[in-house]
CSV table of C-alpha atoms and ligand atoms in Angstrom, one decimal:
chain,number,residue,atom,x,y,z
A,1,MET,CA,-18.3,58.6,-25.6
A,2,LYS,CA,-16.0,55.7,-26.6
A,3,LEU,CA,-17.6,52.3,-26.0
A,4,LYS,CA,-15.2,49.8,-24.6
A,5,ALA,CA,-15.4,46.2,-23.3
A,6,LEU,CA,-16.0,46.1,-19.5
A,7,ASN,CA,-13.0,45.9,-17.3
A,8,GLY,CA,-12.0,42.2,-16.9
A,9,PHE,CA,-13.8,41.2,-20.1
A,10,LYS,CA,-11.6,40.5,-23.1
A,11,ASP,CA,-11.9,40.0,-26.8
A,12,ILE,CA,-10.0,37.2,-28.2
A,13,LEU,CA,-8.7,38.3,-31.6
A,14,PRO,CA,-7.5,36.4,-34.7
A,15,GLY,CA,-3.9,35.6,-34.1
A,16,GLU,CA,-4.6,34.6,-30.5
A,17,VAL,CA,-7.7,32.6,-31.2
A,18,GLU,CA,-5.6,29.9,-32.9
A,19,ILE,CA,-3.9,29.2,-29.6
A,20,TRP,CA,-7.3,28.8,-27.9
A,21,GLN,CA,-8.4,26.4,-30.6
A,22,HIS,CA,-5.1,24.5,-30.2
A,23,VAL,CA,-5.7,24.3,-26.4
A,24,GLU,CA,-9.3,23.2,-26.8
A,25,ALA,CA,-8.5,20.6,-29.5
A,26,THR,CA,-5.7,19.1,-27.5
A,27,ALA,CA,-7.9,18.9,-24.4
A,28,ARG,CA,-10.8,17.3,-26.4
A,29,ARG,CA,-8.4,14.8,-27.9
A,30,VAL,CA,-7.0,13.7,-24.6
A,31,PHE,CA,-10.5,13.7,-22.9
A,32,ALA,CA,-11.8,11.4,-25.6
A,33,ARG,CA,-9.0,9.0,-25.1
A,34,PHE,CA,-10.1,8.7,-21.5
A,35,ASP,CA,-13.7,8.1,-22.7
A,36,PHE,CA,-15.2,11.4,-21.5
A,37,ALA,CA,-18.3,12.7,-23.2
A,38,GLU,CA,-19.1,16.4,-23.7
A,39,ILE,CA,-22.0,18.2,-22.0
A,40,ARG,CA,-23.0,21.8,-22.6
A,41,LEU,CA,-24.6,23.7,-19.8
A,42,PRO,CA,-26.4,27.1,-19.5
A,43,ILE,CA,-24.5,30.2,-18.3
A,44,LEU,CA,-27.4,31.4,-16.1
A,45,GLU,CA,-28.5,29.2,-13.2
A,46,PRO,CA,-30.6,29.7,-10.0
A,47,THR,CA,-28.5,31.6,-7.5
A,48,GLU,CA,-29.3,29.0,-4.9
A,49,LEU,CA,-27.4,26.3,-6.8
A,50,PHE,CA,-24.1,28.0,-6.2
A,51,ALA,CA,-24.9,29.2,-2.7
A,52,ARG,CA,-25.8,25.7,-1.7
A,53,SER,CA,-22.9,23.9,-3.4
A,54,ILE,CA,-19.9,26.3,-3.3
A,55,GLY,CA,-20.8,27.5,0.2
A,56,GLU,CA,-22.2,30.7,1.6
A,57,THR,CA,-19.0,31.8,3.3
A,58,THR,CA,-16.6,31.3,0.3
A,59,ASP,CA,-15.0,34.2,-1.5
A,60,ILE,CA,-16.9,33.2,-4.7
A,61,VAL,CA,-20.4,33.3,-3.1
A,62,GLU,CA,-19.7,36.2,-0.7
A,63,LYS,CA,-18.2,38.6,-3.2
A,64,GLU,CA,-17.4,37.3,-6.7
A,65,MET,CA,-20.8,36.3,-8.2
A,66,TYR,CA,-22.6,38.2,-10.9
A,67,THR,CA,-26.2,37.9,-9.6
A,68,PHE,CA,-29.3,39.5,-10.8
A,69,VAL,CA,-30.8,40.2,-7.4
A,70,ASP,CA,-34.3,40.9,-8.8
A,71,LYS,CA,-34.4,37.5,-10.6
A,72,GLN,CA,-32.5,35.3,-8.2
A,73,VAL,CA,-30.3,34.1,-11.0
A,74,THR,CA,-26.4,34.0,-11.3
A,75,MET,CA,-23.9,33.8,-14.1
A,76,ARG,CA,-22.1,30.6,-13.3
A,77,PRO,CA,-18.8,31.2,-11.5
A,78,GLU,CA,-17.7,27.6,-12.1
A,79,ALA,CA,-19.1,24.5,-13.8
A,80,THR,CA,-19.2,21.7,-11.3
A,81,ALA,CA,-22.5,22.7,-9.6
A,82,SER,CA,-24.3,23.2,-13.0
A,83,LEU,CA,-23.0,19.9,-14.2
A,84,ILE,CA,-24.3,18.1,-11.2
A,85,ARG,CA,-27.6,19.9,-11.5
A,86,ALA,CA,-27.9,18.6,-15.0
A,87,PHE,CA,-26.8,15.1,-13.9
A,88,ILE,CA,-29.5,15.0,-11.3
A,89,GLU,CA,-32.2,16.7,-13.4
A,90,HIS,CA,-31.8,14.2,-16.3
A,91,GLY,CA,-31.2,11.2,-14.2
A,92,LEU,CA,-28.0,10.4,-16.0
A,93,TYR,CA,-27.0,7.9,-13.3
A,94,VAL,CA,-29.9,5.7,-14.4
A,95,GLN,CA,-28.4,5.1,-17.9
A,96,LYS,CA,-24.9,4.7,-16.7
A,97,PRO,CA,-23.9,4.6,-13.1
A,98,VAL,CA,-20.4,6.2,-13.6
A,99,GLN,CA,-20.5,9.2,-15.8
A,100,ARG,CA,-17.4,10.8,-17.3
A,101,LEU,CA,-18.2,14.3,-18.6
A,102,PHE,CA,-16.4,17.4,-19.7
A,103,THR,CA,-17.5,20.9,-20.6
A,104,ILE,CA,-15.7,23.9,-22.0
A,105,GLY,CA,-16.9,27.5,-21.5
A,106,ALA,CA,-17.1,30.9,-19.9
A,107,MET,CA,-17.3,31.5,-16.2
A,108,PHE,CA,-17.9,34.8,-14.4
A,109,ARG,CA,-16.4,36.1,-11.2
A,110,HIS,CA,-16.2,39.7,-10.0
A,111,GLU,CA,-12.5,39.8,-9.1
A,112,ARG,CA,-9.8,42.4,-9.4
A,113,PRO,CA,-8.6,41.9,-13.0
A,114,GLN,CA,-4.9,41.2,-13.5
A,115,LYS,CA,-2.7,39.2,-15.8
A,116,GLY,CA,-4.3,35.7,-15.9
A,117,ARG,CA,-7.3,36.9,-13.8
A,118,LEU,CA,-10.4,38.1,-15.6
A,119,ARG,CA,-14.0,38.6,-14.8
A,120,GLN,CA,-15.1,36.5,-17.7
A,121,PHE,CA,-12.7,33.6,-18.0
A,122,HIS,CA,-12.8,30.2,-19.6
A,123,GLN,CA,-12.4,26.7,-18.2
A,124,LEU,CA,-11.9,23.2,-19.4
A,125,ASP,CA,-13.9,21.3,-16.8
A,126,VAL,CA,-14.0,17.5,-16.3
A,127,GLU,CA,-16.1,15.5,-13.7
A,128,VAL,CA,-16.5,11.8,-12.9
A,129,LEU,CA,-19.7,11.1,-11.1
A,130,GLY,CA,-20.6,7.9,-9.4
A,131,SER,CA,-17.3,6.4,-8.4
A,132,GLN,CA,-15.5,6.4,-5.1
A,133,SER,CA,-12.5,4.5,-6.4
A,134,PRO,CA,-9.1,6.1,-5.7
A,135,LEU,CA,-8.0,4.9,-9.1
A,136,VAL,CA,-10.4,7.5,-10.6
A,137,ASP,CA,-8.7,10.2,-8.6
A,138,ALA,CA,-5.3,9.1,-9.9
A,139,GLU,CA,-6.5,8.7,-13.4
A,140,LEU,CA,-8.1,12.2,-13.5
A,141,MET,CA,-4.9,13.8,-12.4
A,142,ALA,CA,-3.0,11.7,-14.9
A,143,MET,CA,-5.4,12.9,-17.6
A,144,GLY,CA,-4.8,16.6,-16.6
A,145,SER,CA,-1.1,16.0,-16.7
A,146,MET,CA,-1.4,14.5,-20.1
A,147,VAL,CA,-3.2,17.6,-21.4
A,148,LEU,CA,-0.5,19.8,-20.0
A,149,GLN,CA,2.3,17.6,-21.3
A,150,GLU,CA,0.8,17.5,-24.8
A,151,LEU,CA,0.5,21.3,-24.7
A,152,GLY,CA,4.1,21.4,-23.6
A,153,VAL,CA,3.6,23.5,-20.5
A,154,HIS,CA,5.5,22.5,-17.4
A,155,VAL,CA,3.6,22.6,-14.1
A,156,SER,CA,3.8,20.7,-10.9
A,157,LEU,CA,1.0,18.7,-9.3
A,158,GLU,CA,0.3,19.3,-5.7
A,159,ILE,CA,-2.1,17.1,-3.7
A,160,ASN,CA,-3.7,17.0,-0.3
A,161,SER,CA,-6.6,15.3,1.4
A,162,LEU,CA,-9.3,17.3,3.2
A,163,GLY,CA,-10.7,14.3,5.0
A,164,CYS,CA,-14.5,13.8,5.3
A,165,PRO,CA,-17.3,14.9,7.7
A,166,GLN,CA,-16.1,12.1,10.0
A,167,CYS,CA,-12.6,13.3,10.5
A,168,ARG,CA,-12.8,17.1,9.7
A,169,PRO,CA,-14.6,18.3,12.9
A,170,ALA,CA,-11.8,17.1,15.2
A,171,PHE,CA,-9.2,18.7,13.0
A,172,ARG,CA,-11.2,21.9,12.8
A,173,ALA,CA,-11.4,22.1,16.6
A,174,GLU,CA,-7.6,21.7,16.9
A,175,LEU,CA,-7.0,24.2,14.2
A,176,LEU,CA,-9.3,26.7,15.9
A,177,ARG,CA,-7.3,26.3,19.1
A,178,PHE,CA,-4.1,26.9,17.2
A,179,LEU,CA,-5.5,30.0,15.5
A,180,ALA,CA,-7.0,31.4,18.7
A,181,GLU,CA,-3.5,31.9,20.0
A,182,ARG,CA,-2.4,33.8,16.9
A,183,MET,CA,-5.6,35.7,16.2
A,184,GLU,CA,-4.0,39.2,16.7
A,185,HIS,CA,-1.4,38.5,13.9
A,186,LEU,CA,-3.9,37.4,11.3
A,187,CYS,CA,-5.4,39.6,8.6
A,188,ASP,CA,-8.9,40.9,8.9
A,189,ASP,CA,-10.2,38.4,6.4
A,190,CYS,CA,-8.7,35.6,8.3
A,191,LYS,CA,-10.0,36.9,11.6
A,192,ARG,CA,-13.5,36.7,10.1
A,193,ARG,CA,-12.8,33.3,8.4
A,194,SER,CA,-11.6,31.8,11.7
A,195,ALA,CA,-15.1,31.9,12.9
A,196,SER,CA,-16.9,30.8,9.7
A,197,ASN,CA,-14.4,28.7,7.8
A,198,PRO,CA,-11.1,28.3,9.7
A,199,LEU,CA,-9.6,25.9,7.1
A,200,ARG,CA,-9.5,28.8,4.6
A,201,VAL,CA,-6.9,30.6,6.9
A,202,LEU,CA,-4.4,27.9,5.9
A,203,ASP,CA,-4.8,29.0,2.3
A,204,CYS,CA,-4.6,32.8,2.8
A,205,LYS,CA,-2.2,34.5,0.3
A,206,ASN,CA,-1.2,37.1,2.9
A,207,SER,CA,2.5,36.6,3.8
A,208,GLY,CA,1.9,37.5,7.4
A,209,CYS,CA,-0.8,34.9,7.7
A,210,ARG,CA,1.4,32.4,5.9
A,211,ARG,CA,4.1,32.8,8.5
A,212,GLN,CA,1.6,32.3,11.3
A,213,VAL,CA,0.2,29.1,9.9
A,214,GLN,CA,3.6,27.5,9.1
A,215,ASP,CA,3.4,25.2,12.1
A,216,ALA,CA,-0.3,24.7,12.0
A,217,PRO,CA,-1.7,21.2,12.5
A,218,SER,CA,-2.1,19.3,9.3
A,219,ILE,CA,-5.3,17.5,8.3
A,220,LEU,CA,-3.1,14.7,7.0
A,221,ASP,CA,-2.4,13.8,10.6
A,222,HIS,CA,-6.1,13.7,11.4
A,223,LEU,CA,-7.6,11.5,8.6
A,224,CYS,CA,-9.9,8.7,9.7
A,225,PRO,CA,-8.8,5.2,8.7
A,226,ASP,CA,-11.1,5.2,5.5
A,227,CYS,CA,-9.8,8.6,4.3
A,228,ALA,CA,-6.2,7.7,5.1
A,229,GLU,CA,-6.5,4.4,3.1
A,230,HIS,CA,-8.2,6.2,0.2
A,231,PHE,CA,-5.5,8.9,0.1
A,232,SER,CA,-2.7,6.3,0.2
A,233,ALA,CA,-4.4,4.4,-2.7
A,234,VAL,CA,-4.6,7.6,-4.7
A,235,GLN,CA,-0.8,8.1,-4.2
A,236,ASP,CA,-0.1,4.5,-5.2
A,237,GLY,CA,-2.2,5.1,-8.3
A,238,LEU,CA,-0.2,8.2,-9.2
A,239,ARG,CA,3.0,6.3,-8.8
A,240,ARG,CA,1.8,3.4,-11.0
A,241,LEU,CA,0.9,5.9,-13.7
A,242,GLU,CA,4.2,7.7,-13.2
A,243,VAL,CA,2.6,11.0,-12.5
A,244,PRO,CA,5.0,13.1,-10.4
A,245,TYR,CA,3.4,15.0,-7.5
A,246,THR,CA,4.1,16.7,-4.2
A,247,LEU,CA,2.1,16.8,-1.0
A,248,ASN,CA,0.8,20.2,0.1
A,249,ARG,CA,-0.7,19.9,3.5
A,250,PHE,CA,-2.0,23.5,3.4
A,251,MET,CA,-4.0,23.3,0.3
A,252,VAL,CA,-7.7,23.7,1.1
A,253,ARG,CA,-9.3,25.1,-2.0
A,254,GLY,CA,-11.9,28.0,-1.9
A,255,LEU,CA,-15.0,25.9,-2.3
A,256,ASP,CA,-16.8,24.1,0.6
A,257,TYR,CA,-17.9,21.0,-1.3
A,258,TYR,CA,-14.5,19.3,-1.4
A,259,CYS,CA,-13.6,16.3,0.7
A,260,ARG,CA,-10.7,13.8,0.6
A,261,THR,CA,-8.5,14.3,-2.5
A,262,THR,CA,-7.8,17.9,-3.6
A,263,PHE,CA,-5.1,18.9,-6.1
A,264,GLU,CA,-3.7,21.8,-8.0
A,265,PHE,CA,-1.6,22.1,-11.1
A,266,ILE,CA,0.9,24.9,-10.3
A,267,THR,CA,3.2,27.0,-12.4
A,268,THR,CA,6.0,29.4,-11.3
A,269,ASN,CA,5.6,31.4,-14.6
A,270,LEU,CA,2.5,33.4,-14.0
A,271,GLY,CA,3.3,35.4,-10.9
A,272,ALA,CA,0.6,35.4,-8.3
A,273,GLN,CA,-1.8,33.5,-10.7
A,274,ALA,CA,0.0,30.2,-9.9
A,275,ALA,CA,-2.8,27.7,-10.4
A,276,VAL,CA,-3.4,26.6,-13.9
A,277,GLY,CA,-5.9,24.0,-12.8
A,278,ALA,CA,-7.5,22.7,-9.7
A,279,GLY,CA,-10.0,20.2,-8.4
A,280,GLY,CA,-10.9,17.5,-6.0
A,281,ARG,CA,-13.4,15.1,-4.7
A,282,TYR,CA,-16.9,16.1,-3.6
A,283,ASP,CA,-18.6,13.0,-2.3
A,284,GLY,CA,-21.5,14.6,-0.5
A,285,LEU,CA,-22.4,17.2,-3.1
A,286,VAL,CA,-24.7,15.2,-5.4
A,287,ALA,CA,-26.9,14.2,-2.4
A,288,GLN,CA,-26.8,17.7,-1.1
A,289,LEU,CA,-28.2,19.0,-4.3
A,290,GLY,CA,-31.0,16.5,-4.3
A,291,GLY,CA,-29.4,13.6,-6.2
A,292,PRO,CA,-28.9,9.9,-5.2
A,293,LYS,CA,-27.6,9.4,-1.7
A,294,ASP,CA,-24.4,7.5,-2.6
A,295,GLY,CA,-23.4,9.9,-5.3
A,296,PRO,CA,-19.6,10.4,-5.1
A,297,GLY,CA,-17.9,12.7,-7.5
A,298,ILE,CA,-14.5,14.2,-8.4
A,299,GLY,CA,-13.4,16.8,-11.0
A,300,PHE,CA,-11.1,19.5,-12.0
A,301,ALA,CA,-11.0,22.7,-14.0
A,302,MET,CA,-8.2,24.3,-15.9
A,303,GLY,CA,-8.1,28.0,-16.8
A,304,ILE,CA,-7.8,28.5,-20.6
A,305,GLU,CA,-6.4,32.1,-20.3
A,306,ARG,CA,-3.6,30.9,-18.1
A,307,LEU,CA,-2.8,28.0,-20.5
A,308,VAL,CA,-2.7,30.4,-23.4
A,309,LEU,CA,-0.4,32.8,-21.5
A,310,LEU,CA,2.0,29.9,-20.8
A,311,LEU,CA,2.0,28.9,-24.5
A,312,GLN,CA,2.6,32.5,-25.6
A,313,GLN,CA,5.5,32.8,-23.1
A,314,ARG,CA,7.0,29.5,-24.1
A,315,GLY,CA,8.2,30.6,-27.6
A,316,GLY,CA,10.0,28.1,-29.8
A,317,GLU,CA,8.3,26.0,-32.4
A,318,GLN,CA,4.5,26.6,-32.4
A,319,ALA,CA,2.2,23.6,-32.5
A,320,TRP,CA,-0.6,25.7,-33.9
A,321,THR,CA,-1.0,27.3,-37.3
A,322,LEU,CA,-2.4,30.7,-38.0
A,323,SER,CA,-5.3,30.6,-40.4
A,324,VAL,CA,-3.9,31.5,-43.8
A,325,PRO,CA,-5.5,31.1,-47.2
A,326,ASP,CA,-4.3,28.4,-49.5
A,327,LEU,CA,-5.0,30.7,-52.4
A,328,TYR,CA,-5.5,34.4,-53.0
A,329,VAL,CA,-7.5,35.3,-56.1
A,330,ALA,CA,-6.6,38.7,-57.6
A,331,ALA,CA,-9.2,39.5,-60.2
A,332,LEU,CA,-9.0,42.7,-62.4
A,333,GLY,CA,-12.1,44.2,-63.8
A,334,ARG,CA,-15.8,43.5,-63.3
A,335,GLU,CA,-16.2,40.5,-65.5
A,336,ALA,CA,-13.0,38.7,-64.3
A,337,THR,CA,-14.2,39.4,-60.7
A,338,GLN,CA,-17.6,37.9,-61.3
A,339,SER,CA,-16.2,34.8,-63.0
A,340,CYS,CA,-13.5,34.4,-60.4
A,341,GLN,CA,-16.0,34.5,-57.6
A,342,ARG,CA,-17.6,31.5,-59.1
A,343,LEU,CA,-14.2,29.7,-59.5
A,344,ALA,CA,-13.4,30.5,-55.8
A,345,TYR,CA,-16.8,29.1,-54.8
A,346,LEU,CA,-16.1,25.8,-56.5
A,347,LEU,CA,-12.6,25.7,-55.0
A,348,ARG,CA,-14.1,26.3,-51.6
A,349,ALA,CA,-16.6,23.5,-52.2
A,350,GLY,CA,-13.5,21.4,-52.9
A,351,ASP,CA,-12.2,22.3,-49.4
A,352,LEU,CA,-9.6,25.0,-50.2
A,353,ARG,CA,-9.3,28.1,-48.1
A,354,VAL,CA,-9.6,30.9,-50.7
A,355,ALA,CA,-9.3,34.7,-50.1
A,356,MET,CA,-10.7,37.2,-52.5
A,357,ASP,CA,-12.1,40.7,-52.3
A,358,PHE,CA,-14.5,42.7,-54.4
A,359,GLU,CA,-13.2,46.2,-53.8
A,360,GLY,CA,-11.9,46.7,-57.4
A,361,LYS,CA,-8.3,47.4,-56.2
A,362,SER,CA,-5.3,47.6,-58.5
A,363,LEU,CA,-3.1,44.6,-59.2
A,364,LYS,CA,-0.4,46.1,-57.1
A,365,SER,CA,-2.6,46.6,-54.1
A,366,GLN,CA,-4.1,43.1,-54.4
A,367,MET,CA,-0.6,41.6,-54.5
A,368,LYS,CA,0.2,43.5,-51.3
A,369,GLN,CA,-3.0,42.1,-49.7
A,370,ALA,CA,-2.1,38.6,-50.9
A,371,ASP,CA,1.4,38.9,-49.4
A,372,LYS,CA,0.0,40.1,-46.1
A,373,SER,CA,-2.5,37.3,-46.0
A,374,GLY,CA,0.2,34.7,-46.0
A,375,ALA,CA,-1.4,32.8,-48.9
A,376,SER,CA,0.9,30.3,-50.5
A,377,TRP,CA,-0.5,30.9,-54.0
A,378,VAL,CA,-2.0,33.8,-55.9
A,379,LEU,CA,-4.1,33.4,-59.0
A,380,ILE,CA,-4.2,36.5,-61.2
A,381,VAL,CA,-7.0,36.9,-63.7
A,382,GLY,CA,-7.5,40.0,-65.8
A,383,GLU,CA,-9.6,40.6,-69.0
A,384,GLU,CA,-6.9,39.0,-71.2
A,385,GLU,CA,-6.8,35.8,-69.0
A,386,LEU,CA,-10.5,35.6,-69.0
A,387,LYS,CA,-10.6,35.6,-72.8
A,388,THR,CA,-8.0,32.8,-73.1
A,389,GLY,CA,-9.3,30.8,-70.2
A,390,GLU,CA,-5.9,30.7,-68.6
A,391,GLY,CA,-4.8,32.6,-65.5
A,392,LEU,CA,-1.4,33.3,-64.0
A,393,LEU,CA,-0.6,31.2,-60.9
A,394,ARG,CA,2.1,32.6,-58.7
A,395,ASN,CA,3.9,30.6,-56.1
A,396,MET,CA,4.5,33.1,-53.3
A,397,GLN,CA,7.4,31.3,-51.9
A,398,THR,CA,9.5,30.8,-55.1
A,399,GLN,CA,7.9,33.8,-56.9
A,400,GLU,CA,7.6,31.5,-60.0
A,401,GLN,CA,4.6,32.1,-62.2
A,402,GLN,CA,2.9,29.7,-64.6
A,403,ARG,CA,-0.1,29.8,-66.9
A,404,VAL,CA,-3.0,27.6,-65.7
A,405,VAL,CA,-6.4,26.6,-67.1
A,406,LEU,CA,-9.1,28.4,-65.1
A,407,ASP,CA,-10.7,25.2,-64.1
A,408,ALA,CA,-11.5,24.3,-60.4
A,409,ASP,CA,-10.4,20.7,-60.6
A,410,SER,CA,-7.0,21.3,-62.1
A,411,LEU,CA,-6.4,24.4,-60.0
A,412,SER,CA,-7.3,22.4,-56.9
A,413,ARG,CA,-4.7,19.8,-57.7
A,414,MET,CA,-2.0,22.3,-58.1
A,415,VAL,CA,-2.8,24.4,-55.0
A,416,ARG,CA,-3.8,21.7,-52.6
A,417,PRO,CA,-1.3,22.1,-49.8
A,418,PRO,CA,1.2,19.3,-49.3
A,419,VAL,CA,0.8,17.5,-46.0
A,420,ARG,CA,2.1,20.0,-43.4
A,421,HIS,CA,4.6,18.6,-40.9
A,422,LEU,CA,4.4,20.4,-37.6
A,423,ILE,CA,6.6,20.0,-34.6
A,424,ALA,CA,4.3,19.6,-31.7
A,425,ALA,CA,5.1,20.8,-28.2
A,426,ASP,CA,6.4,17.5,-27.2
A,427,ASP,CA,8.8,17.4,-30.2
A,428,SER,CA,6.8,14.7,-32.0
A,429,VAL,CA,6.0,15.3,-35.6
A,430,VAL,CA,2.3,15.9,-36.3
A,431,GLN,CA,0.7,15.7,-39.7
A,432,GLN,CA,-2.0,18.1,-40.6
A,433,ASN,CA,-4.0,18.3,-43.8
B,1,ATP,P1,-7.2,31.3,-7.9
B,1,ATP,O1,-6.5,30.7,-6.7
B,1,ATP,O2,-6.2,31.7,-9.0
B,1,ATP,O3,-8.2,32.4,-7.6
B,1,ATP,P2,-9.3,29.4,-7.8
B,1,ATP,O4,-9.0,28.5,-6.8
B,1,ATP,O5,-10.3,30.5,-7.5
B,1,ATP,O6,-8.0,30.1,-8.5
B,1,ATP,P3,-10.9,27.5,-9.3
B,1,ATP,O7,-12.2,27.9,-8.9
B,1,ATP,O8,-10.3,26.2,-8.7
B,1,ATP,O9,-9.8,28.6,-9.1
B,1,ATP,O10,-10.8,27.4,-10.9
B,1,ATP,C1,-9.9,26.5,-11.6
B,1,ATP,C2,-9.0,27.2,-12.5
B,1,ATP,O11,-9.7,28.3,-13.2
B,1,ATP,C3,-7.9,28.0,-11.8
B,1,ATP,O12,-6.9,27.1,-11.5
B,1,ATP,C4,-7.5,29.0,-12.8
B,1,ATP,O13,-6.7,28.5,-13.8
B,1,ATP,C5,-8.8,29.3,-13.5
B,1,ATP,N1,-9.4,30.6,-12.9
B,1,ATP,C6,-10.1,30.8,-11.8
B,1,ATP,N2,-10.5,32.1,-11.6
B,1,ATP,C7,-10.0,32.7,-12.7
B,1,ATP,C8,-10.1,34.1,-13.2
B,1,ATP,N3,-10.7,35.0,-12.5
B,1,ATP,N4,-9.5,34.4,-14.3
B,1,ATP,C9,-8.9,33.5,-15.1
B,1,ATP,N5,-8.8,32.2,-14.7
B,1,ATP,C10,-9.3,31.8,-13.6
B,2,MG,MG1,-10.2,32.5,-7.0
């Protein structure tokens, strides 16, 4: 029997992993500028954490969670609930009333695997806990936009407000009246949702349902004065920071904990998997999970798989480099190999990336390997070179060869790569050592 990775679970191989590193490094750099601190969270959590936060009648909790039923534990389907659990458990609000945190890692949802949709996927997740200020909403969206801009992916930002427990019931009632008249035309899922979670009908991907809800009432016409003021301040904030956005009055998001501001970063380049990132405010959630009563919060998550796909599609100049050796050492014979291993060790201690193998291959075959590795230089050492203490250093670009003393310091000076100038996604020149 051939053993293969599970459907929807994917290996990330060298060649692609560099793009992941680039995405993660870009995000970390931008998050740091906005004064966010990293937090690392466990993958396994009590099932109840997600049932209580994401909501019993959401797709995630109803059908997408990986749960060990005998243990009452679940592989996290998202990071917000875990992060808030940690925030409460460690009393982080005591040290610092407003916490800005991010985490990067794997999430698990039992969905139908497609391009950009996996069962193990990875998110960049950021959360601000403890602030109600609409300026935070605007800044968070601006930060997300900055990450995307620095990656060079073009997406649009759509925003909506979901109101709060004060204004939502009246809207819900009106929406129910509207849906009741069209019930027979809705898909089975939506018929069921109308009873349990009618707002979700607005978000159904089914084209028939979309047609039906085109003229549905909008929550934006039902916001209470506080929510309306908050939402207008969020938009003012976005305009001040010059972050372009559009209003999407049908966006509801598939998680129950959201209130007020919700948003999505949308692309037209990934087919049905249009959302590259999404998030919103969840002012009641901290209290609901046992934290302080006035514990507002807002956050978003971006899918790394989808960002990587967009970067792969973009083509053009790459802002990431493949990992290639600075130097390939081709040693011939046992003694030369042993002595070159020591030389390579010293060069590595001096921060060079050195490739070398111990398979006793011919010079021709080692040169082939060196070429394939992309190394800029090859050092050739046979018995003769060992005796004289001088090896042959070959520049793989110019094919020029010269004799060099087999000494780590002098070799290091010759091989040390010049500062690399890279063209970043935004066309600026980036220097890398
Ligand atoms: P979608 O509408 O695509 O199902 P979602 O609303 O379920 O997304 P969120 O829970 O808001 O997604 O997660 C935030 C981001 O995580 C998404 O915008 C997407 O980029 C990514 N994401 C979510 N589910 C998956 C998945 N199964 N595979 C890959 N990426 C995913
Ligand atoms: Mg989903």
